[in-house]
Coordinates of C-alpha atoms and ligand atoms in Angstrom, one line a residue:
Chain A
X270 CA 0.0 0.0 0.0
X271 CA 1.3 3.5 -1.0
X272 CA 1.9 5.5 2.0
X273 CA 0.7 8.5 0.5
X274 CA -2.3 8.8 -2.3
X275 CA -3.6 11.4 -4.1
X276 CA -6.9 11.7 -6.4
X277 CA -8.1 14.1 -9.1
X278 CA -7.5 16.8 -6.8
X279 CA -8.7 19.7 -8.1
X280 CA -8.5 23.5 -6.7
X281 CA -9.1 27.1 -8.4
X282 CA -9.2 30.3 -7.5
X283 CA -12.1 32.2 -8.7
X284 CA -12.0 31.5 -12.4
X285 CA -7.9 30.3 -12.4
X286 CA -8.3 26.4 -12.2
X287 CA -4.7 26.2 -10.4
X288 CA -4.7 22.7 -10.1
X289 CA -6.5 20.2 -12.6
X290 CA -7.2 16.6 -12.0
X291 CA -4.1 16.1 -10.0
X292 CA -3.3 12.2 -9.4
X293 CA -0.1 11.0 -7.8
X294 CA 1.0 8.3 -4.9
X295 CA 4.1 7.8 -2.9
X296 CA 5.8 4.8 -1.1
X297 CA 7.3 4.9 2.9
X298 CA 10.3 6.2 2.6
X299 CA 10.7 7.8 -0.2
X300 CA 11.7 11.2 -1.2
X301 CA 9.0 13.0 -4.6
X302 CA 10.4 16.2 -6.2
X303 CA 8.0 18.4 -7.7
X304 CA 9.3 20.9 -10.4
X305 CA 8.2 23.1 -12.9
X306 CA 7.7 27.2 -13.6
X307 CA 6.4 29.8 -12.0
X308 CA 2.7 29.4 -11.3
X309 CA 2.4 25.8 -12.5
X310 CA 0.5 25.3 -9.1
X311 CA 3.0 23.3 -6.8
X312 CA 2.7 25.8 -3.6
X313 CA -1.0 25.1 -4.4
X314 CA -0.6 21.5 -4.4
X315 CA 1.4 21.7 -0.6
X316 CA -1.1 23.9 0.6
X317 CA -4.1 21.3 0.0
X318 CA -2.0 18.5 1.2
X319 CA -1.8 20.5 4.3
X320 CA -4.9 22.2 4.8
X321 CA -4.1 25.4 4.1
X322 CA -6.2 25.5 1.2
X323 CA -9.1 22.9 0.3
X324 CA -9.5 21.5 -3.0
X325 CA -12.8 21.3 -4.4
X326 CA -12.1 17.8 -6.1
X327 CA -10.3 14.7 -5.3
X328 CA -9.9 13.0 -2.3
X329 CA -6.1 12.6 -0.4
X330 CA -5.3 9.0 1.1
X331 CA -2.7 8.4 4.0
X332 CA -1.3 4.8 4.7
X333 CA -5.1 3.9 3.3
X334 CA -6.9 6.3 5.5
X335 CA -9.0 8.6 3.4
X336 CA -7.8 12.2 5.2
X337 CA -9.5 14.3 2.7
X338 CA -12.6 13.8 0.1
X339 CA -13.8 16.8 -1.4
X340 CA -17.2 15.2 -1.8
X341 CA -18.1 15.3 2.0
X342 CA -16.2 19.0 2.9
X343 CA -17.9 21.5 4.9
X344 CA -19.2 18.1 6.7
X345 CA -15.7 17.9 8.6
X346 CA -15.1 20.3 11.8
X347 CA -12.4 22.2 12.3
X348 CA -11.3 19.9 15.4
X349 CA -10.9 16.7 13.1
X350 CA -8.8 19.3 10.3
X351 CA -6.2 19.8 12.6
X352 CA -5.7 16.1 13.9
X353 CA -5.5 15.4 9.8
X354 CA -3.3 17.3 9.0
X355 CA -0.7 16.2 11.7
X356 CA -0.1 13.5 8.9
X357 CA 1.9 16.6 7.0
X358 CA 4.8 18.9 7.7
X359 CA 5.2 21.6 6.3
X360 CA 8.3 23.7 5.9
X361 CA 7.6 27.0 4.4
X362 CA 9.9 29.5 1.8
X363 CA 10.0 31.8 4.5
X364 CA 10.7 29.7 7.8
X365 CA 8.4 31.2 10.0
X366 CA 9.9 30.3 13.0
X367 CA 7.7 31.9 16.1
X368 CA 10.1 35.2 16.8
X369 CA 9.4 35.2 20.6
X370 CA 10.4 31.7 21.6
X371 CA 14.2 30.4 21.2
X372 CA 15.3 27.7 18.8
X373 CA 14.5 24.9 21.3
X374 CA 11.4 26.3 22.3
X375 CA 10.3 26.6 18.3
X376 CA 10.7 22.9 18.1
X377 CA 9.0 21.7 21.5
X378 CA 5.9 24.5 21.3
X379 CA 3.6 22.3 18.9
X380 CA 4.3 19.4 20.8
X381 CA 4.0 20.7 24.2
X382 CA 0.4 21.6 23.5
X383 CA -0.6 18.5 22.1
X384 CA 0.6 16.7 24.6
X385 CA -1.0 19.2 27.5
X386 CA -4.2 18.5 25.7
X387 CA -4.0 14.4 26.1
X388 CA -5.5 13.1 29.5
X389 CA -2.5 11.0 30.6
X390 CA -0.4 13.9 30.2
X391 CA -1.8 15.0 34.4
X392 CA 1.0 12.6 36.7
X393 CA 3.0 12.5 33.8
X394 CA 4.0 15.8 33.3
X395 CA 7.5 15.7 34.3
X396 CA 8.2 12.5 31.8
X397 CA 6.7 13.4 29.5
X398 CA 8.1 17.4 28.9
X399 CA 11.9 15.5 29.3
X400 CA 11.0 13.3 26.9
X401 CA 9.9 16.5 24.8
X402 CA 13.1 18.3 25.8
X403 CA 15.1 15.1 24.5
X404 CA 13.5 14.9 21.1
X405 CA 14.0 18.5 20.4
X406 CA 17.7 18.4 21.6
X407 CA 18.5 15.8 19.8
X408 CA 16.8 17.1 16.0
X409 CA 18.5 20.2 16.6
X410 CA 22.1 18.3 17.0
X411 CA 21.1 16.3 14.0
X412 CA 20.9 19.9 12.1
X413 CA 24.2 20.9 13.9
X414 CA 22.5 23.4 16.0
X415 CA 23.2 21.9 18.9
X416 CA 25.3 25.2 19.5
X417 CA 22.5 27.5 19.0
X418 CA 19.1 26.1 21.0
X419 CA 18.9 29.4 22.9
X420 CA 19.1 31.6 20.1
X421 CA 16.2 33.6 19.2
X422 CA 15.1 33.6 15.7
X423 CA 16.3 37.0 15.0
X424 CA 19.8 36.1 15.8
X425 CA 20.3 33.3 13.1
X426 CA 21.7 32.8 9.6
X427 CA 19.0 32.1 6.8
X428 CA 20.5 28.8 6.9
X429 CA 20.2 28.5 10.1
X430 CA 16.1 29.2 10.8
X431 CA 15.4 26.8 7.8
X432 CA 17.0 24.6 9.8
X433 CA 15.4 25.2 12.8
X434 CA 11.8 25.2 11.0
X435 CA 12.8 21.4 9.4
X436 CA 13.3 20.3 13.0
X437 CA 10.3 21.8 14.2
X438 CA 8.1 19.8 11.5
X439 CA 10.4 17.1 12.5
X440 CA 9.5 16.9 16.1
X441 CA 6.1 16.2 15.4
X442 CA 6.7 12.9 13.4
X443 CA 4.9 14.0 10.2
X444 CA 4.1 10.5 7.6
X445 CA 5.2 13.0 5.0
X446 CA 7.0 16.2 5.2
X447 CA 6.5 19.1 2.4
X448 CA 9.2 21.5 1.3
X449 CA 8.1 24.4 -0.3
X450 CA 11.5 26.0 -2.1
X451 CA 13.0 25.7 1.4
X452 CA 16.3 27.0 -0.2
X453 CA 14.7 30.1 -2.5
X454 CA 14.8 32.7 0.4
X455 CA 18.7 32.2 0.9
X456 CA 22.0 33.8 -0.1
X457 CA 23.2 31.2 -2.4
X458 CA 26.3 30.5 0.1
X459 CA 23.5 29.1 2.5
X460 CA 21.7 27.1 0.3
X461 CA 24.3 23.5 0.7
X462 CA 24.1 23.3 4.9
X463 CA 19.7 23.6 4.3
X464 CA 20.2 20.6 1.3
X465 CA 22.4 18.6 3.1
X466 CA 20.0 17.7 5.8
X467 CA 17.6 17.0 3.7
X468 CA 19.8 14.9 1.6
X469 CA 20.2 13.3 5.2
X470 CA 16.8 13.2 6.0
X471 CA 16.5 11.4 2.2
X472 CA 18.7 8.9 3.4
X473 CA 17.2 8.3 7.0
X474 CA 14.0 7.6 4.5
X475 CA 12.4 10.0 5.4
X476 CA 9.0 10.7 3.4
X477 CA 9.3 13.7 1.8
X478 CA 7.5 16.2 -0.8
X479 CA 9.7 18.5 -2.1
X480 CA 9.2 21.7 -4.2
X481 CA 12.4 22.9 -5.9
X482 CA 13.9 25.3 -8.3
X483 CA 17.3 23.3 -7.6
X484 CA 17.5 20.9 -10.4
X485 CA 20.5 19.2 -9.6
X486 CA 19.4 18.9 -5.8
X487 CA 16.2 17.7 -7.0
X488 CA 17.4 14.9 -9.7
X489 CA 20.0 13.2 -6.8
X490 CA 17.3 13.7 -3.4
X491 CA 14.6 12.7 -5.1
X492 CA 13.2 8.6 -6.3
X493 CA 10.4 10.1 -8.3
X494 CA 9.8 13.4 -9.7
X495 CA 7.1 14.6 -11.0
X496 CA 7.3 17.7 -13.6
X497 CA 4.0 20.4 -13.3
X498 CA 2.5 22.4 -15.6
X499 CA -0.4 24.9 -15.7
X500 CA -2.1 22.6 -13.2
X501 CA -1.4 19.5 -14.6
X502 CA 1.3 16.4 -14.3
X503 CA 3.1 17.0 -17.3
X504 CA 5.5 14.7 -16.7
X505 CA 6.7 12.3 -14.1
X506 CA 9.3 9.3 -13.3
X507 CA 12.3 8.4 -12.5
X508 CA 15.2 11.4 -12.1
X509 CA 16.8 9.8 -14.7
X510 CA 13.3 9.5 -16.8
X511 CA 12.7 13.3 -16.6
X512 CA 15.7 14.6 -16.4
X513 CA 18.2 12.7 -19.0
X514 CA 15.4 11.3 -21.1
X515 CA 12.4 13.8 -20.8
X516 CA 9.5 12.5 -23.3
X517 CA 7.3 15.6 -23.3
X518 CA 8.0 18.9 -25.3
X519 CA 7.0 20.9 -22.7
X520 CA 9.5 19.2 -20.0
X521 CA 12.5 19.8 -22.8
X522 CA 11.2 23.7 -22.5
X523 CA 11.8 24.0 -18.9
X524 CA 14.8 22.4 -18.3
X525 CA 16.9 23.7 -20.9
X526 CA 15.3 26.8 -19.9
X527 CA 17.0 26.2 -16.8
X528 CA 20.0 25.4 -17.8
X529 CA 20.6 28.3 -19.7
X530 CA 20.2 30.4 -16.8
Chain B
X212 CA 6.1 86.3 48.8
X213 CA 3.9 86.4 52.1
X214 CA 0.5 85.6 50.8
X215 CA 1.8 82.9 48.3
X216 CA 3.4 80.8 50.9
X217 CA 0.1 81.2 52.7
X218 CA -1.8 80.8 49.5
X219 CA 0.5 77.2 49.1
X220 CA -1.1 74.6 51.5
X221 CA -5.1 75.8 51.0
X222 CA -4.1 75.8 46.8
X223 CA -2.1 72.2 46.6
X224 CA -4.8 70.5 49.1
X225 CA -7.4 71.9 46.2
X226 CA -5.5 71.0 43.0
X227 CA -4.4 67.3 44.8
X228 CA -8.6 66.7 45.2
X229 CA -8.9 67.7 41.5
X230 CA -6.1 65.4 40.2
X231 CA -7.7 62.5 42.1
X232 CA -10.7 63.2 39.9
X233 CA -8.2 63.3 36.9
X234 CA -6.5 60.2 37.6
X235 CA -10.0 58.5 38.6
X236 CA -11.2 59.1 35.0
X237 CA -8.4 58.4 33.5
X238 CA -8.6 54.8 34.9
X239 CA -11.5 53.8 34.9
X240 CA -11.1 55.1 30.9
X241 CA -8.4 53.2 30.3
X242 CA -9.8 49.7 32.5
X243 CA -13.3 50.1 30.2
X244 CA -11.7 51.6 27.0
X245 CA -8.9 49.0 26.7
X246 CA -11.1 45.9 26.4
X247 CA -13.9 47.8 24.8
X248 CA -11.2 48.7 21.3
X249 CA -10.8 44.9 21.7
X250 CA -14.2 44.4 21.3
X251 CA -14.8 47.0 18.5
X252 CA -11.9 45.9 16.8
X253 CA -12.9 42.2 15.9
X254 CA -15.9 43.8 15.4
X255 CA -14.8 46.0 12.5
X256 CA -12.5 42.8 10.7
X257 CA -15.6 40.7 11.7
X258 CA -17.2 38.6 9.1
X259 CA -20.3 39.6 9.2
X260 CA -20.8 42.7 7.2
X261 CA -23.9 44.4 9.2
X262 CA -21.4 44.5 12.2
X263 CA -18.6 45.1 10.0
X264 CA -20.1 48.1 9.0
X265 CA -21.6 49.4 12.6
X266 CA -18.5 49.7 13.7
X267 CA -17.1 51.4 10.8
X268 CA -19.7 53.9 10.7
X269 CA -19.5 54.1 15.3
X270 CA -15.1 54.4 14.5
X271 CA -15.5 57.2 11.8
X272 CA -18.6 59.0 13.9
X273 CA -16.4 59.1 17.1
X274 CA -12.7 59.5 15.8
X275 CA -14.0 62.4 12.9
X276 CA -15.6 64.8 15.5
X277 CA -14.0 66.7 18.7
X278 CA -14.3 65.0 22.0
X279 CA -15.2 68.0 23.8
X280 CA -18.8 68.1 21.5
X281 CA -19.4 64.2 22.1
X282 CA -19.0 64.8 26.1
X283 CA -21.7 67.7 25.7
X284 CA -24.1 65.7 23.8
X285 CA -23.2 62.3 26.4
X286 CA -23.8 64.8 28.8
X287 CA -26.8 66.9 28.3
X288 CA -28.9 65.3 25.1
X289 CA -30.8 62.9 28.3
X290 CA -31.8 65.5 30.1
X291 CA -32.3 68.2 27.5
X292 CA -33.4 66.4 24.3
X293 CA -35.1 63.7 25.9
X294 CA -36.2 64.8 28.6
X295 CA -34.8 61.8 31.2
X296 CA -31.8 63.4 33.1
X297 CA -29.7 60.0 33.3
X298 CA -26.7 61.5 34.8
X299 CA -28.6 63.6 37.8
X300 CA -27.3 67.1 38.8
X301 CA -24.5 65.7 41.1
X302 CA -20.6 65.7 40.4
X303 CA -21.0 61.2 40.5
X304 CA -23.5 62.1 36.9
X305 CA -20.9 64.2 35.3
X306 CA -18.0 61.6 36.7
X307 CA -20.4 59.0 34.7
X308 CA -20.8 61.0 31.8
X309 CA -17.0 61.9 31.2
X310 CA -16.5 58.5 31.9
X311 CA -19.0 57.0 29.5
X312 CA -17.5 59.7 26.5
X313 CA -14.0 58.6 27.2
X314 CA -14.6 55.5 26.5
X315 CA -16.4 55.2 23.5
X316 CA -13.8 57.9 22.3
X317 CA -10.6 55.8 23.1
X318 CA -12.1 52.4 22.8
X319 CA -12.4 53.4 18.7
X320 CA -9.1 54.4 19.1
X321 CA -7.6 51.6 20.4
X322 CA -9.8 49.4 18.4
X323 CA -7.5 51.2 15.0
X324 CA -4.4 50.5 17.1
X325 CA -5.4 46.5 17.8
X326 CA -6.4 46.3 13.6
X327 CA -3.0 47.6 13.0
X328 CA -1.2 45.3 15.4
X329 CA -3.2 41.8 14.2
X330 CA -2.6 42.7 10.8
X331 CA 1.1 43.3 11.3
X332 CA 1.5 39.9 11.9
X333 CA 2.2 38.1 9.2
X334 CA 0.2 35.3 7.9
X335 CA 3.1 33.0 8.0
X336 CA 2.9 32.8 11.6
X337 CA -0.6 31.8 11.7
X338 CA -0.1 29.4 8.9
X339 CA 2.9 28.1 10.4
X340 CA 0.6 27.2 13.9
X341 CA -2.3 25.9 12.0
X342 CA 0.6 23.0 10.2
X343 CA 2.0 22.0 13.6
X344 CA -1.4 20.9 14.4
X345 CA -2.2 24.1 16.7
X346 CA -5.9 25.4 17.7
X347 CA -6.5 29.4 16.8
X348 CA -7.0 30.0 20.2
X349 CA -3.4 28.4 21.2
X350 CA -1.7 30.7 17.3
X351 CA -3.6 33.7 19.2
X352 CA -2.4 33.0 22.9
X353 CA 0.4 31.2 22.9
X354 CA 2.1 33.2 19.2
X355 CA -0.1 36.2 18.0
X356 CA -0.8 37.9 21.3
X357 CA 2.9 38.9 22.1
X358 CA 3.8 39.8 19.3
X359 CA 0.6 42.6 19.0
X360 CA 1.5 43.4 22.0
X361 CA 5.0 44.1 20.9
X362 CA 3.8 46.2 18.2
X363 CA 0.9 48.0 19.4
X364 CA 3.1 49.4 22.1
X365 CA 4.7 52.4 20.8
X366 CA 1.3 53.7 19.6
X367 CA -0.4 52.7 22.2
X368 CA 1.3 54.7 25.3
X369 CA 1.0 57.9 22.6
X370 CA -3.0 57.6 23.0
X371 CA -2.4 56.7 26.8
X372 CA -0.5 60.1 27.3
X373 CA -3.0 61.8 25.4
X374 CA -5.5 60.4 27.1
X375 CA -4.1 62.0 30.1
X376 CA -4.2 65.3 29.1
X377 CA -7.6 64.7 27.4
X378 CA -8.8 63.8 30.6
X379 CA -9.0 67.9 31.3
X380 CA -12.1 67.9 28.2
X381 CA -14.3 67.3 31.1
X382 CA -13.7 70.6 32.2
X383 CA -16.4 72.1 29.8
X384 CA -19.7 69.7 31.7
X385 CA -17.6 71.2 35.1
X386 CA -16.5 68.1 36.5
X387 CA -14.2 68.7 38.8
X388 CA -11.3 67.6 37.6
X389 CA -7.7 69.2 38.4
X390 CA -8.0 72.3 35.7
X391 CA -11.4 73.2 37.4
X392 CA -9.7 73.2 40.8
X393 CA -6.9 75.2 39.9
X394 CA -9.8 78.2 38.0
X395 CA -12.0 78.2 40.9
X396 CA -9.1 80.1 42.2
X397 CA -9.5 82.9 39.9
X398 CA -12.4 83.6 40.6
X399 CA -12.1 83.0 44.2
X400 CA -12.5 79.9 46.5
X401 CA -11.3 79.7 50.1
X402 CA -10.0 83.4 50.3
X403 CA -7.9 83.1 47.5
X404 CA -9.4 85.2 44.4
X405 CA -7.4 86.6 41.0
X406 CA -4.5 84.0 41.4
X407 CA -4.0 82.4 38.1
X408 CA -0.8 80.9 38.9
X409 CA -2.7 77.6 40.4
X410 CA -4.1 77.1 37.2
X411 CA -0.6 77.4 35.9
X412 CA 0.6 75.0 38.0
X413 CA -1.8 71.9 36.8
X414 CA 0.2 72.1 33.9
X415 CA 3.2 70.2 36.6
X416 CA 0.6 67.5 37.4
X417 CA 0.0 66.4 34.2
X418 CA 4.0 66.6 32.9
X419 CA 4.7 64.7 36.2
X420 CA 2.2 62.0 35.7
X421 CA 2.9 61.5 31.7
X422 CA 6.7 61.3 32.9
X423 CA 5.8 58.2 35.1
X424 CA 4.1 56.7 32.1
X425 CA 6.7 57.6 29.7
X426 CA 9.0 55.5 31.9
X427 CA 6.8 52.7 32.7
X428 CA 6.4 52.7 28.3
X429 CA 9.9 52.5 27.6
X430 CA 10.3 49.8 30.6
X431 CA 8.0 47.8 28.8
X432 CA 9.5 48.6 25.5
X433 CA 12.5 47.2 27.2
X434 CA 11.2 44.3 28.5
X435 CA 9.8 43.0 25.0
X436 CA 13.1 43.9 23.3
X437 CA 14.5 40.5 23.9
X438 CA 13.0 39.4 20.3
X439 CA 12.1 40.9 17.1
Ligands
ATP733 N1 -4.9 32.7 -2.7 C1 -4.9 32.8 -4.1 N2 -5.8 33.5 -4.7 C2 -5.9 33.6 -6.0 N3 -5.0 33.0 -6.8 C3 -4.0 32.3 -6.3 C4 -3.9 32.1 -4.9 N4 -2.8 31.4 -4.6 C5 -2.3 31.1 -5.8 N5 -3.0 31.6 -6.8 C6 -2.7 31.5 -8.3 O1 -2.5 30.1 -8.5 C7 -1.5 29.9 -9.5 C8 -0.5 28.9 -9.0 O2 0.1 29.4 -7.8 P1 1.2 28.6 -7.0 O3 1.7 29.5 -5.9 O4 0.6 27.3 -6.6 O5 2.3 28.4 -8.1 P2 3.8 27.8 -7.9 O6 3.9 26.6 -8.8 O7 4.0 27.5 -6.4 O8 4.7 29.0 -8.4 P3 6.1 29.5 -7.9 O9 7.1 28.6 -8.5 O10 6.2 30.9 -8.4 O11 6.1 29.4 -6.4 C9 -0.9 31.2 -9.8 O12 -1.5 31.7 -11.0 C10 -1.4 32.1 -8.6 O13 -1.6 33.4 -9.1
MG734 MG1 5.3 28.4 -5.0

C-alpha cells in the first residue's frame, strides 16, 4: 500500500483552475520532487495536502486512510482538520519560525500543546516534557544546531532558521514532510548546509515532498519526480526518466530553460 | 512672597482633590476603554458585514468629531433632548458622563491601534501554527498575542499620554477635575481670588504623571526587546 495517495485533486481560485485533475502516490520512505515554472500550481498543491487550502475535487489517502474527500467538505469540523493534518509537515519558503520563543522552544511549542491537551499527560508531566526536551535536543544536533538552541530567531543565519523550521516539522513525526522552495529565500552560500540535511533526512527515508527550483538537488534527493504544468502532471518518473530522457515537449522547454540560466 | 506661601497649603490641598478626579477618570477610561477597542476591533475585521459596517460607521462617527462636542451631547442630550436626566445634577453624573464619552472615544481608538497590530503579523505565523497541528485559540495566545502586543506598544502609550491630558475635556460639563480646581481660584475659593498661577501649575501635574508613564512605556518597550 502506498503511504501516500492522491486523487483528481482539483483546486481554483475564482476563475484560475490552479490545479487540474491532480493524481499521484508515494511509497514509505521515499523522497517526490515536484518541479516546474512559475505558477504551475505546486505551492497550491502543498497547501491542500496540508490544509491550508481545500481542494474542491479529489480525495487525499494516508497509509489507506481517506484524510480528505472533497465530496463530504464543509461536513468535517475544524477539530478533526487539525488532527488530519498532523499527517503533513510543512516547511515553508520563508521559515516562519515563532520570533518570541528560542530555537528549542520553536521545536517543542507544537508538541507541548498536544501533549498538554492528552488526558494522561496530568502525573506525567514531568516525563513526558523531558521526553519532549530530549527529542528537540536531539533534532536540533542532527541539524548541527546543537550550539544554538537558545538563540532567538532574529539572531540566526538564513540557513540556520530553515533549519530550525525542518526540525520543528520534524518533532512532530509527520508520515510525510513538504518543502516548499526551502532553499529560495537564501543567499546562495547558504543554500548547501539547508540541502544537506535534507539529503540526510532522504537517506534516513524520510518521506518527503519536495518543491524545488534546484534541479541538480532535486534529480540526486529525489526517487520520483514529477514535472508540473499549468495545473497538470506533465511529466513524471524516475530522475533519470525526466531529467536525461524527458518525453514531453513541454519538460525539454523548462529544463533547458534552466540550464541556460 | 507672604500671601503665596500662605496661599500654598489651601491651593495644593485643592489642586491634589482635582487630580484624584483626573486620575480617577483616567482609569476607569483606560480599564473600560482598553477591552472595549478589543471588542470594537474584531468587530470591525468581523465577518459579518452588518457588524462590520456598525463599527465602521461608530469608528468614523467618534474619531471624525472633537471630544469635547461628544461629552456635551453624552452629557446633556438625556436630560435636555429627551427629557430623562440620566446623569442627575450631582458631580458622581458628570464623573459618569466623562467616563461614559472617554470610553467610547478611546475604545475606537484603540480598536484602529489593535487592527493595526493583528494585521502586522504576518500570515506566515498563523499558517505556520495551524501546520503544527495548533488550535487558533493556542496561534492567538500562545504566538499572536505577544507579538501585537509588541507592536501595538509604541502607539499605544502615545494615545495613553494623550489620554491623560484629554482627561482635562471634562472641564467644559464642570467636573471637577484638576483644571477646574486650579480656575475656581481665579475667581475665588477659600479666600484666594485673582491667582491664576494655580491654574498654571496643573500644567506640573499632568507633565509629572505623563513622565511616570513615559517611563513605565519604555520599561516595557524594554522588557519586550529581547526578540524581534
Ligand atoms: N490565494 C490565491 N488566490 C488567487 N490566486 C492564487 C492564490 N494562490 C495562488 N494563486 C494562483 O494560482 C496559481 C498557482 O500558484 P502557485 O503559488 O501554486 O504556483 P507555484 O507553482 O508555487 O509557483 P512558484 O514557482 O512561483 O512558487 C498562480 O497563478 C497564482 O496566481
Ligand atoms: Mg510556490
Amino acid at each position: 500500500m502506498h503511504l501516500l495517495e492522491v486523487k483528481q485533486l482539483r483546486k481554483s481560485f475564482g476563475k484560475i483552475d490552479v490545479l487540474k485533475d491532480i493524481s499521484f502516490s508515494l511509497d514509505r520512505g521515499k523522497t517526490l520532487a515536484l518541479i516546474g515554472s512559475s505558477g504551475s500550481g505546486k505551492t497550491t498543491l502543498l497547501r491542500c495536502l496540508n490544509f491550508l487550502e481545500t481542494a474542491d475535487g479529489g480525495s487525499i489517502l494516508v497509509n489507506g486512510e481517506t484524510v480528505f474527500d472533497a465530496a463530504q467538505k464543509g461536513s468535517i469540523s475544524e477539530e478533526v482538520i487539525r488532527q488530519r493534518r498532523l499527517h503533513f509537515g510543512l516547511v515553508f519558503q520563508q521559515f516562519h519560525l515563532f520570533p518570541q520563543y528560542t530555537v528549542l522552544e520553536n521545536v517543542k511549542l507544537a508538541g507541548q500543546l498536544l501533549a498538554r491537551a492528552k488526558p494522561d499527560y496530568r502525573g506525567h508531566a514531568a516525563q513526558i516534557e523531558r521526553e519532549l526536551d530530549d527529542t528537540a535536543r536531539s533534532l536540533l544536533d542532527k541539524m548541527g544546531l546543537s550550539e544554538r538552541v537558545d538563540a532567538y530567531p532574529y539572531m540566526l543565519s538564513g540557513g540556520q532558521s530553515q533549519r530550525v523550521a525542518i526540525a520543528r516539522a520534524l518533532a512532530l513525526q509527520p508520515d510525510v514532510l513538504c518543502f516548499d522552495e526551502p532553499t529560495s529565500a537564501l543567499d546562495p552560500e547558504l543554500t548547501g548546509e539547508v540541502l544537506k540535511v535534507i539529503r540526510e533526512l532522504a537517506c534516513q527515508n524520510t518521506t518527503m515532498v519536495i518543491v524545488t527550483h534546484e534541479m541538480g538537488f532535486a534529480r540526486d534527493v529525489s526517487d520520483y519526480v514529477i514535472f508540473m504544468d499549468q495545473g497538470v502532471i506533465c511529466e513524471e518518473g524516475t530522475p533519470d526518466d525526466v531529467f536525461n530522457h524527458p518525453r514531453q515537449e513541454r519538460t525539454r522547454l523548462f529544463l533547458r530553460h534552466y540550464y541556460e540560466q | 512672597m507672604q500671601l503665596f506661601l500662605e496661599q500654598l497649603p489651601v491651593v495644593f490641598q485643592s489642586l491634589n482633590i482635582g487630580f484624584l478626579q483626573t486620575l480617577k477618570l483616567f482609569i476607569v477610561t483606560l480599564i473600560s476603554a482598553l477591552p472595549l477597542g478589543l471588542l470594537i476591533c474584531f468587530g470591525s475585521i468581523s465577518k459579518l458585514k452588518p457588524i462590520r459596517w456598525f463599527c465602521h460607521t461608530l469608528i468614523w462617527i467618534i474619531r471624525g468629531s472633537p471630544l469635547m462636542i461628544q461629552l456635551l451631547i453624552v452629557y446633556y442630550f438625556p436630560g435636555l433632548v429627551l427629557h430623562t436626566p440620566l446623569w442627575g445634577g450631582g458631580e458622581s453624573g458628570r464623573f459618569m458622563a466623562a467616563a461614559l464619552a472617554f470610553s467610547i472615544n478611546y475604545g475606537c481608538y484603540f480598536a484602529e491601534i489593535y487592527r493595526g497590530g493583528i494585521q502586522s503579523i504576518p500570515i506566515g505565523q498563523e499558517e505556520a501554527g495551524l501546520v503544527l497541528g495548533m488550535t487558533r485559540r493556542q496561534i492567538f495566545w500562545k504566538i499572536k498575542l505577544l507579538q501585537m502586543i509588541k507592536a501595538i506598544l509604541p502607539p499605544m502609550s502615545n494615545e495613553i499620554i494623550t489620554l491623560v491630558k484629554d482627561t482635562s475635556l471634562a472641564r467644559i460639563i464642570a467636573l471637577q477635575e484638576i483644571i477646574w480646581a486650579g480656575q475656581a481660584f481665579m475667581k475665588g475659593s477659600q479666600n484666594i481670588s485673582g491667582a491664576i498661577w494655580p491654574l498654571f501649575f496643573t500644567g506640573v501635574y499632568y507633565l509629572v504623571w505623563n513622565g511616570c508613564l513615559t517611563l513605565f512605556f519604555r520599561w516595557l518597550e524594554k522588557k519586550l526587546s529581547y526578540f524581534r
